[in-house]
Amino acid sequence: MEKTLFLILSAVAIIGALVTVTRKNPLGSAIGLIVTFVALSGLYFTSDAPFVGALQVLVYAGAIMVLVVFVIMLLNLPEGELEEEKIPPRSWALAFFSVVPLGFLCIAQILSTKFEDKEPVGEGFGSVKAVGQLLFGDYLLQFEVVSLLLLVAIVGAIVMAKKRL
Amino acid sequence: MQTQAYLVVATLIFLIGAMGFLIRRNILVLFMSIELMLNGAAMLFVTFSRQLRQMDGHVFVFFIIALAAAEAAVGLSILIAIFRLKHRVNVDELTELKG
């Protein structure tokens, strides 16, 4: 059962990712990306991370993708702009000679590593309470720095998108 | 076995994102490819978190999501500013910063 669920979710995630990078229309890419995010959220739930899975749906598939779709609609790209995307040969060469060896190395390394199977995770692993205690205990300073980062991002976004300063 | 399968899926998602980032020319799709790569990295954190029975990885995914939100806000507002100025979304035509 768990294996079937994993296979379905991972297949959906990878197909969504492929749709994201191959569509000509950015709106199609955005839909593929939302599908990938939701499938990844399912994978988080199956790997004992319910808090992260919920966060993925709320923030990624919800807030961030709404913003992206909103901007795509706002820009209202002219038809000609979508047609004339020409990919130079050097891009293909660069992508092929960097990504393919990297992927080969990573996957060969993963498959050759032996991960020992442990007993099932304890009660409450990855729950909101457990992660929250870690977040507001050991990682309190980092958490506060993240709030500063978000503040700077808000100011930056307003300054950038304003018509004149 | 299970850890390996999750790691392979995460790596594949990262690689698809990297491939898209290098090949595509539409700035919106480049942005979405970056999101894909961030998600592949987050998936790796969650998988190793489970393998090592420590929840620090979940906290790092929280930070990754916060960072992605900040990046989305700033990146998309830059994109709107560029589009207002040039009416182009093809990165090969946006060469103002080229020395």
PDB file of C-alpha atoms in Angstrom:
ATOM      1  CA  MET A   1       0.000   0.000   0.000  1.00  0.00           C
ATOM      2  CA  GLU A   2       2.678   2.449   1.043  1.00  0.00           C
ATOM      3  CA  LYS A   3       4.788   1.429  -1.940  1.00  0.00           C
ATOM      4  CA  THR A   4       1.918   1.997  -4.402  1.00  0.00           C
ATOM      5  CA  LEU A   5       1.258   5.409  -2.853  1.00  0.00           C
ATOM      6  CA  PHE A   6       4.945   6.302  -3.160  1.00  0.00           C
ATOM      7  CA  LEU A   7       5.070   5.199  -6.810  1.00  0.00           C
ATOM      8  CA  ILE A   8       1.955   7.189  -7.749  1.00  0.00           C
ATOM      9  CA  LEU A   9       3.056  10.341  -5.894  1.00  0.00           C
ATOM     10  CA  SER A  10       6.612  10.284  -7.237  1.00  0.00           C
ATOM     11  CA  ALA A  11       5.400   9.660 -10.798  1.00  0.00           C
ATOM     12  CA  VAL A  12       2.985  12.605 -10.513  1.00  0.00           C
ATOM     13  CA  ALA A  13       5.736  14.813  -9.062  1.00  0.00           C
ATOM     14  CA  ILE A  14       8.219  13.999 -11.835  1.00  0.00           C
ATOM     15  CA  ILE A  15       5.639  14.341 -14.618  1.00  0.00           C
ATOM     16  CA  GLY A  16       4.566  17.692 -13.149  1.00  0.00           C
ATOM     17  CA  ALA A  17       8.202  18.816 -13.096  1.00  0.00           C
ATOM     18  CA  LEU A  18       8.655  17.782 -16.737  1.00  0.00           C
ATOM     19  CA  VAL A  19       5.474  19.661 -17.698  1.00  0.00           C
ATOM     20  CA  THR A  20       6.834  22.723 -15.866  1.00  0.00           C
ATOM     21  CA  VAL A  21      10.025  22.918 -17.903  1.00  0.00           C
ATOM     22  CA  THR A  22       8.563  21.934 -21.287  1.00  0.00           C
ATOM     23  CA  ARG A  23       5.401  24.061 -21.680  1.00  0.00           C
ATOM     24  CA  LYS A  24       5.617  27.044 -24.003  1.00  0.00           C
ATOM     25  CA  ASN A  25       2.924  28.935 -22.105  1.00  0.00           C
ATOM     26  CA  PRO A  26       4.060  29.951 -18.579  1.00  0.00           C
ATOM     27  CA  LEU A  27       0.541  29.329 -17.276  1.00  0.00           C
ATOM     28  CA  GLY A  28       0.843  25.646 -18.212  1.00  0.00           C
ATOM     29  CA  SER A  29       4.203  25.577 -16.430  1.00  0.00           C
ATOM     30  CA  ALA A  30       2.593  27.055 -13.320  1.00  0.00           C
ATOM     31  CA  ILE A  31      -0.149  24.400 -13.311  1.00  0.00           C
ATOM     32  CA  GLY A  32       2.492  21.650 -13.649  1.00  0.00           C
ATOM     33  CA  LEU A  33       4.427  23.209 -10.788  1.00  0.00           C
ATOM     34  CA  ILE A  34       1.328  23.234  -8.539  1.00  0.00           C
ATOM     35  CA  VAL A  35       0.769  19.525  -9.298  1.00  0.00           C
ATOM     36  CA  THR A  36       4.415  18.818  -8.393  1.00  0.00           C
ATOM     37  CA  PHE A  37       4.100  20.732  -5.115  1.00  0.00           C
ATOM     38  CA  VAL A  38       0.959  18.854  -4.077  1.00  0.00           C
ATOM     39  CA  ALA A  39       2.524  15.478  -4.944  1.00  0.00           C
ATOM     40  CA  LEU A  40       5.659  16.426  -2.994  1.00  0.00           C
ATOM     41  CA  SER A  41       3.478  17.335  -0.045  1.00  0.00           C
ATOM     42  CA  GLY A  42       2.049  13.804  -0.194  1.00  0.00           C
ATOM     43  CA  LEU A  43       5.587  12.421  -0.231  1.00  0.00           C
ATOM     44  CA  TYR A  44       6.372  14.493   2.882  1.00  0.00           C
ATOM     45  CA  PHE A  45       3.362  12.973   4.636  1.00  0.00           C
ATOM     46  CA  THR A  46       4.477   9.442   3.727  1.00  0.00           C
ATOM     47  CA  SER A  47       8.003  10.142   4.999  1.00  0.00           C
ATOM     48  CA  ASP A  48       6.774  11.148   8.473  1.00  0.00           C
ATOM     49  CA  ALA A  49       6.883  14.933   8.087  1.00  0.00           C
ATOM     50  CA  PRO A  50       3.235  16.064   8.482  1.00  0.00           C
ATOM     51  CA  PHE A  51       4.165  19.613   9.543  1.00  0.00           C
ATOM     52  CA  VAL A  52       6.354  20.158   6.496  1.00  0.00           C
ATOM     53  CA  GLY A  53       3.724  18.578   4.249  1.00  0.00           C
ATOM     54  CA  ALA A  54       1.049  20.957   5.522  1.00  0.00           C
ATOM     55  CA  LEU A  55       3.438  23.897   5.149  1.00  0.00           C
ATOM     56  CA  GLN A  56       4.168  22.839   1.562  1.00  0.00           C
ATOM     57  CA  VAL A  57       0.489  22.997   0.598  1.00  0.00           C
ATOM     58  CA  LEU A  58      -0.226  26.205   2.525  1.00  0.00           C
ATOM     59  CA  VAL A  59       2.794  28.295   1.558  1.00  0.00           C
ATOM     60  CA  TYR A  60       4.084  26.794  -1.691  1.00  0.00           C
ATOM     61  CA  ALA A  61       1.014  25.500  -3.520  1.00  0.00           C
ATOM     62  CA  GLY A  62      -1.100  28.202  -1.906  1.00  0.00           C
ATOM     63  CA  ALA A  63       0.646  31.515  -1.411  1.00  0.00           C
ATOM     64  CA  ILE A  64       3.677  31.404  -3.726  1.00  0.00           C
ATOM     65  CA  MET A  65       1.888  29.850  -6.695  1.00  0.00           C
ATOM     66  CA  VAL A  66      -1.052  32.247  -6.353  1.00  0.00           C
ATOM     67  CA  LEU A  67       1.495  35.067  -6.600  1.00  0.00           C
ATOM     68  CA  VAL A  68       3.137  33.481  -9.680  1.00  0.00           C
ATOM     69  CA  VAL A  69      -0.174  32.860 -11.472  1.00  0.00           C
ATOM     70  CA  PHE A  70      -1.280  36.388 -10.556  1.00  0.00           C
ATOM     71  CA  VAL A  71       1.882  37.862 -12.127  1.00  0.00           C
ATOM     72  CA  ILE A  72       1.522  35.713 -15.264  1.00  0.00           C
ATOM     73  CA  MET A  73      -2.047  36.938 -15.691  1.00  0.00           C
ATOM     74  CA  LEU A  74      -1.002  40.529 -14.934  1.00  0.00           C
ATOM     75  CA  LEU A  75       1.769  40.551 -17.540  1.00  0.00           C
ATOM     76  CA  ASN A  76      -0.679  39.226 -20.174  1.00  0.00           C
ATOM     77  CA  LEU A  77       2.109  38.185 -22.550  1.00  0.00           C
ATOM     78  CA  PRO A  78       1.554  38.922 -26.241  1.00  0.00           C
ATOM     79  CA  GLU A  79       1.222  35.820 -28.449  1.00  0.00           C
ATOM     80  CA  GLY A  80       4.372  36.568 -30.421  1.00  0.00           C
ATOM     81  CA  GLU A  81       6.474  36.632 -27.276  1.00  0.00           C
ATOM     82  CA  LEU A  82       5.649  32.979 -26.597  1.00  0.00           C
ATOM     83  CA  GLU A  83       6.405  31.798 -30.134  1.00  0.00           C
ATOM     84  CA  GLU A  84       9.886  33.188 -30.549  1.00  0.00           C
ATOM     85  CA  GLU A  85      11.680  31.346 -27.748  1.00  0.00           C
ATOM     86  CA  LYS A  86      14.755  30.109 -29.585  1.00  0.00           C
ATOM     87  CA  ILE A  87      17.139  27.923 -27.624  1.00  0.00           C
ATOM     88  CA  PRO A  88      20.746  28.427 -28.746  1.00  0.00           C
ATOM     89  CA  PRO A  89      22.855  25.249 -29.255  1.00  0.00           C
ATOM     90  CA  ARG A  90      25.292  26.341 -26.550  1.00  0.00           C
ATOM     91  CA  SER A  91      22.443  26.111 -24.023  1.00  0.00           C
ATOM     92  CA  TRP A  92      21.787  22.498 -24.977  1.00  0.00           C
ATOM     93  CA  ALA A  93      25.522  21.724 -24.793  1.00  0.00           C
ATOM     94  CA  LEU A  94      25.897  23.453 -21.418  1.00  0.00           C
ATOM     95  CA  ALA A  95      22.845  21.680 -19.997  1.00  0.00           C
ATOM     96  CA  PHE A  96      23.886  18.301 -21.370  1.00  0.00           C
ATOM     97  CA  PHE A  97      27.499  18.427 -20.217  1.00  0.00           C
ATOM     98  CA  SER A  98      26.688  19.771 -16.740  1.00  0.00           C
ATOM     99  CA  VAL A  99      23.382  18.210 -15.704  1.00  0.00           C
ATOM    100  CA  VAL A 100      23.803  14.697 -17.123  1.00  0.00           C
ATOM    101  CA  PRO A 101      27.172  13.947 -15.443  1.00  0.00           C
ATOM    102  CA  LEU A 102      25.897  15.514 -12.207  1.00  0.00           C
ATOM    103  CA  GLY A 103      22.795  13.330 -12.274  1.00  0.00           C
ATOM    104  CA  PHE A 104      24.801  10.244 -13.129  1.00  0.00           C
ATOM    105  CA  LEU A 105      27.189  10.851 -10.220  1.00  0.00           C
ATOM    106  CA  CYS A 106      24.410  11.620  -7.715  1.00  0.00           C
ATOM    107  CA  ILE A 107      22.216   8.655  -8.605  1.00  0.00           C
ATOM    108  CA  ALA A 108      25.139   6.203  -8.802  1.00  0.00           C
ATOM    109  CA  GLN A 109      26.272   7.388  -5.368  1.00  0.00           C
ATOM    110  CA  ILE A 110      22.771   7.050  -3.896  1.00  0.00           C
ATOM    111  CA  LEU A 111      22.274   3.554  -5.306  1.00  0.00           C
ATOM    112  CA  SER A 112      25.674   2.343  -4.112  1.00  0.00           C
ATOM    113  CA  THR A 113      25.160   3.589  -0.530  1.00  0.00           C
ATOM    114  CA  LYS A 114      23.695   1.163   1.978  1.00  0.00           C
ATOM    115  CA  PHE A 115      21.130   2.845   4.254  1.00  0.00           C
ATOM    116  CA  GLU A 116      20.353   0.702   7.288  1.00  0.00           C
ATOM    117  CA  ASP A 117      16.667   0.146   7.935  1.00  0.00           C
ATOM    118  CA  LYS A 118      15.707   1.337  11.380  1.00  0.00           C
ATOM    119  CA  GLU A 119      12.671   0.686  13.530  1.00  0.00           C
ATOM    120  CA  PRO A 120       9.563   2.842  12.846  1.00  0.00           C
ATOM    121  CA  VAL A 121       9.826   6.466  13.988  1.00  0.00           C
ATOM    122  CA  GLY A 122       8.574   7.323  17.452  1.00  0.00           C
ATOM    123  CA  GLU A 123       5.213   8.882  18.311  1.00  0.00           C
ATOM    124  CA  GLY A 124       4.953  12.525  17.283  1.00  0.00           C
ATOM    125  CA  PHE A 125       7.945  12.558  14.919  1.00  0.00           C
ATOM    126  CA  GLY A 126       7.645  15.577  12.646  1.00  0.00           C
ATOM    127  CA  SER A 127       4.468  16.834  14.322  1.00  0.00           C
ATOM    128  CA  VAL A 128       3.791  20.538  14.771  1.00  0.00           C
ATOM    129  CA  LYS A 129       4.608  20.290  18.481  1.00  0.00           C
ATOM    130  CA  ALA A 130       7.926  18.507  18.038  1.00  0.00           C
ATOM    131  CA  VAL A 131       9.173  20.712  15.172  1.00  0.00           C
ATOM    132  CA  GLY A 132       7.903  23.815  16.953  1.00  0.00           C
ATOM    133  CA  GLN A 133       9.842  22.970  20.101  1.00  0.00           C
ATOM    134  CA  LEU A 134      12.990  22.551  18.012  1.00  0.00           C
ATOM    135  CA  LEU A 135      12.281  25.754  16.058  1.00  0.00           C
ATOM    136  CA  PHE A 136      11.742  27.898  19.152  1.00  0.00           C
ATOM    137  CA  GLY A 137      14.480  26.161  21.134  1.00  0.00           C
ATOM    138  CA  ASP A 138      17.702  25.375  19.286  1.00  0.00           C
ATOM    139  CA  TYR A 139      16.871  27.461  16.199  1.00  0.00           C
ATOM    140  CA  LEU A 140      15.364  30.545  17.852  1.00  0.00           C
ATOM    141  CA  LEU A 141      18.006  32.981  16.562  1.00  0.00           C
ATOM    142  CA  GLN A 142      17.737  31.636  13.013  1.00  0.00           C
ATOM    143  CA  PHE A 143      13.945  31.916  13.219  1.00  0.00           C
ATOM    144  CA  GLU A 144      14.228  35.584  14.151  1.00  0.00           C
ATOM    145  CA  VAL A 145      16.691  36.191  11.298  1.00  0.00           C
ATOM    146  CA  VAL A 146      14.112  34.684   8.916  1.00  0.00           C
ATOM    147  CA  SER A 147      11.585  37.274  10.093  1.00  0.00           C
ATOM    148  CA  LEU A 148      14.139  39.983   9.262  1.00  0.00           C
ATOM    149  CA  LEU A 149      14.646  38.410   5.807  1.00  0.00           C
ATOM    150  CA  LEU A 150      10.910  38.506   5.143  1.00  0.00           C
ATOM    151  CA  LEU A 151      10.743  42.156   6.237  1.00  0.00           C
ATOM    152  CA  VAL A 152      13.569  43.061   3.826  1.00  0.00           C
ATOM    153  CA  ALA A 153      11.799  41.111   1.069  1.00  0.00           C
ATOM    154  CA  ILE A 154       8.565  43.044   1.646  1.00  0.00           C
ATOM    155  CA  VAL A 155      10.397  46.387   1.467  1.00  0.00           C
ATOM    156  CA  GLY A 156      12.346  45.252  -1.607  1.00  0.00           C
ATOM    157  CA  ALA A 157       9.225  44.068  -3.404  1.00  0.00           C
ATOM    158  CA  ILE A 158       7.428  47.363  -2.787  1.00  0.00           C
ATOM    159  CA  VAL A 159      10.422  49.439  -3.910  1.00  0.00           C
ATOM    160  CA  MET A 160      10.890  47.351  -7.063  1.00  0.00           C
ATOM    161  CA  ALA A 161       7.269  47.292  -8.158  1.00  0.00           C
ATOM    162  CA  LYS A 162       6.547  50.979  -7.513  1.00  0.00           C
ATOM    163  CA  LYS A 163       6.176  53.194 -10.546  1.00  0.00           C
ATOM    164  CA  ARG A 164       8.452  55.885  -9.127  1.00  0.00           C
ATOM    165  CA  LEU A 165      10.339  56.206  -5.858  1.00  0.00           C
TER     166      LEU A 165
ATOM    167  CA  MET B   1      15.495   0.750   0.138  1.00  0.00           C
ATOM    168  CA  GLN B   2      12.833   3.324   0.975  1.00  0.00           C
ATOM    169  CA  THR B   3      15.396   6.060   1.677  1.00  0.00           C
ATOM    170  CA  GLN B   4      17.124   5.381  -1.623  1.00  0.00           C
ATOM    171  CA  ALA B   5      13.864   5.663  -3.580  1.00  0.00           C
ATOM    172  CA  TYR B   6      13.038   9.005  -1.954  1.00  0.00           C
ATOM    173  CA  LEU B   7      16.551  10.302  -2.599  1.00  0.00           C
ATOM    174  CA  VAL B   8      16.363   9.321  -6.279  1.00  0.00           C
ATOM    175  CA  VAL B   9      13.023  11.147  -6.688  1.00  0.00           C
ATOM    176  CA  ALA B  10      14.423  14.262  -4.990  1.00  0.00           C
ATOM    177  CA  THR B  11      17.537  14.178  -7.182  1.00  0.00           C
ATOM    178  CA  LEU B  12      15.455  13.765 -10.340  1.00  0.00           C
ATOM    179  CA  ILE B  13      13.295  16.775  -9.440  1.00  0.00           C
ATOM    180  CA  PHE B  14      16.418  18.863  -8.771  1.00  0.00           C
ATOM    181  CA  LEU B  15      17.963  17.777 -12.088  1.00  0.00           C
ATOM    182  CA  ILE B  16      14.798  18.561 -14.068  1.00  0.00           C
ATOM    183  CA  GLY B  17      14.794  22.003 -12.475  1.00  0.00           C
ATOM    184  CA  ALA B  18      18.466  22.543 -13.315  1.00  0.00           C
ATOM    185  CA  MET B  19      17.902  21.365 -16.900  1.00  0.00           C
ATOM    186  CA  GLY B  20      14.952  23.737 -17.293  1.00  0.00           C
ATOM    187  CA  PHE B  21      16.950  26.622 -15.849  1.00  0.00           C
ATOM    188  CA  LEU B  22      19.792  26.121 -18.334  1.00  0.00           C
ATOM    189  CA  ILE B  23      17.666  25.462 -21.428  1.00  0.00           C
ATOM    190  CA  ARG B  24      14.615  27.706 -21.214  1.00  0.00           C
ATOM    191  CA  ARG B  25      14.687  31.410 -22.134  1.00  0.00           C
ATOM    192  CA  ASN B  26      11.401  32.635 -20.644  1.00  0.00           C
ATOM    193  CA  ILE B  27      12.164  34.424 -17.373  1.00  0.00           C
ATOM    194  CA  LEU B  28       8.938  33.155 -15.742  1.00  0.00           C
ATOM    195  CA  VAL B  29       9.863  29.545 -16.480  1.00  0.00           C
ATOM    196  CA  LEU B  30      13.393  30.154 -15.158  1.00  0.00           C
ATOM    197  CA  PHE B  31      11.821  31.379 -11.935  1.00  0.00           C
ATOM    198  CA  MET B  32       9.694  28.242 -11.673  1.00  0.00           C
ATOM    199  CA  SER B  33      12.730  26.052 -12.366  1.00  0.00           C
ATOM    200  CA  ILE B  34      14.441  27.621  -9.350  1.00  0.00           C
ATOM    201  CA  GLU B  35      11.397  26.686  -7.256  1.00  0.00           C
ATOM    202  CA  LEU B  36      11.715  23.095  -8.515  1.00  0.00           C
ATOM    203  CA  MET B  37      15.383  22.960  -7.480  1.00  0.00           C
ATOM    204  CA  LEU B  38      14.545  24.335  -4.027  1.00  0.00           C
ATOM    205  CA  ASN B  39      11.890  21.641  -3.659  1.00  0.00           C
ATOM    206  CA  GLY B  40      14.315  18.889  -4.620  1.00  0.00           C
ATOM    207  CA  ALA B  41      16.693  20.117  -1.924  1.00  0.00           C
ATOM    208  CA  ALA B  42      13.858  20.274   0.628  1.00  0.00           C
ATOM    209  CA  MET B  43      12.880  16.702  -0.202  1.00  0.00           C
ATOM    210  CA  LEU B  44      16.476  15.593   0.474  1.00  0.00           C
ATOM    211  CA  PHE B  45      16.369  17.293   3.883  1.00  0.00           C
ATOM    212  CA  VAL B  46      13.123  15.518   4.826  1.00  0.00           C
ATOM    213  CA  THR B  47      14.411  12.130   3.651  1.00  0.00           C
ATOM    214  CA  PHE B  48      17.662  12.355   5.597  1.00  0.00           C
ATOM    215  CA  SER B  49      15.731  13.677   8.583  1.00  0.00           C
ATOM    216  CA  ARG B  50      13.753  10.448   8.601  1.00  0.00           C
ATOM    217  CA  GLN B  51      16.813   8.278   7.991  1.00  0.00           C
ATOM    218  CA  LEU B  52      18.760   9.865  10.876  1.00  0.00           C
ATOM    219  CA  ARG B  53      15.699  10.104  13.194  1.00  0.00           C
ATOM    220  CA  GLN B  54      16.377  13.808  13.834  1.00  0.00           C
ATOM    221  CA  MET B  55      13.934  16.607  13.103  1.00  0.00           C
ATOM    222  CA  ASP B  56      16.523  19.292  12.302  1.00  0.00           C
ATOM    223  CA  GLY B  57      15.876  18.675   8.608  1.00  0.00           C
ATOM    224  CA  HIS B  58      12.244  19.716   9.032  1.00  0.00           C
ATOM    225  CA  VAL B  59      13.384  23.039  10.519  1.00  0.00           C
ATOM    226  CA  PHE B  60      15.650  23.558   7.525  1.00  0.00           C
ATOM    227  CA  VAL B  61      12.735  22.907   5.155  1.00  0.00           C
ATOM    228  CA  PHE B  62      10.819  25.579   7.070  1.00  0.00           C
ATOM    229  CA  PHE B  63      13.698  27.989   6.362  1.00  0.00           C
ATOM    230  CA  ILE B  64      13.805  26.938   2.684  1.00  0.00           C
ATOM    231  CA  ILE B  65      10.081  27.669   2.313  1.00  0.00           C
ATOM    232  CA  ALA B  66      10.470  31.084   3.990  1.00  0.00           C
ATOM    233  CA  LEU B  67      13.389  31.840   1.665  1.00  0.00           C
ATOM    234  CA  ALA B  68      11.370  30.765  -1.386  1.00  0.00           C
ATOM    235  CA  ALA B  69       8.538  33.072  -0.337  1.00  0.00           C
ATOM    236  CA  ALA B  70      10.938  36.025   0.008  1.00  0.00           C
ATOM    237  CA  GLU B  71      12.536  35.167  -3.323  1.00  0.00           C
ATOM    238  CA  ALA B  72       9.145  34.939  -5.027  1.00  0.00           C
ATOM    239  CA  ALA B  73       8.099  38.367  -3.739  1.00  0.00           C
ATOM    240  CA  VAL B  74      11.306  40.166  -4.761  1.00  0.00           C
ATOM    241  CA  GLY B  75      11.850  38.203  -7.997  1.00  0.00           C
ATOM    242  CA  LEU B  76       8.338  38.728  -9.296  1.00  0.00           C
ATOM    243  CA  SER B  77       8.372  42.447  -8.499  1.00  0.00           C
ATOM    244  CA  ILE B  78      11.688  42.803 -10.387  1.00  0.00           C
ATOM    245  CA  LEU B  79      10.051  40.901 -13.241  1.00  0.00           C
ATOM    246  CA  ILE B  80       7.080  43.301 -13.286  1.00  0.00           C
ATOM    247  CA  ALA B  81       9.474  46.269 -13.297  1.00  0.00           C
ATOM    248  CA  ILE B  82      11.461  44.799 -16.225  1.00  0.00           C
ATOM    249  CA  PHE B  83       8.320  43.990 -18.184  1.00  0.00           C
ATOM    250  CA  ARG B  84       6.953  47.495 -17.649  1.00  0.00           C
ATOM    251  CA  LEU B  85      10.202  48.917 -19.045  1.00  0.00           C
ATOM    252  CA  LYS B  86      10.951  46.538 -21.945  1.00  0.00           C
ATOM    253  CA  HIS B  87       7.799  44.469 -22.656  1.00  0.00           C
ATOM    254  CA  ARG B  88      10.022  41.397 -23.007  1.00  0.00           C
ATOM    255  CA  VAL B  89      10.336  38.190 -20.969  1.00  0.00           C
ATOM    256  CA  ASN B  90      13.121  36.546 -23.013  1.00  0.00           C
ATOM    257  CA  VAL B  91      16.374  36.622 -21.017  1.00  0.00           C
ATOM    258  CA  ASP B  92      18.512  36.818 -24.180  1.00  0.00           C
ATOM    259  CA  GLU B  93      16.978  40.213 -24.960  1.00  0.00           C
ATOM    260  CA  LEU B  94      17.496  41.598 -21.452  1.00  0.00           C
ATOM    261  CA  THR B  95      21.159  42.615 -21.655  1.00  0.00           C
ATOM    262  CA  GLU B  96      21.196  46.010 -19.909  1.00  0.00           C
ATOM    263  CA  LEU B  97      23.617  44.832 -17.224  1.00  0.00           C
ATOM    264  CA  LYS B  98      26.097  43.386 -19.712  1.00  0.00           C
ATOM    265  CA  GLY B  99      29.398  45.269 -19.441  1.00  0.00           C
TER     266      GLY B  99
END
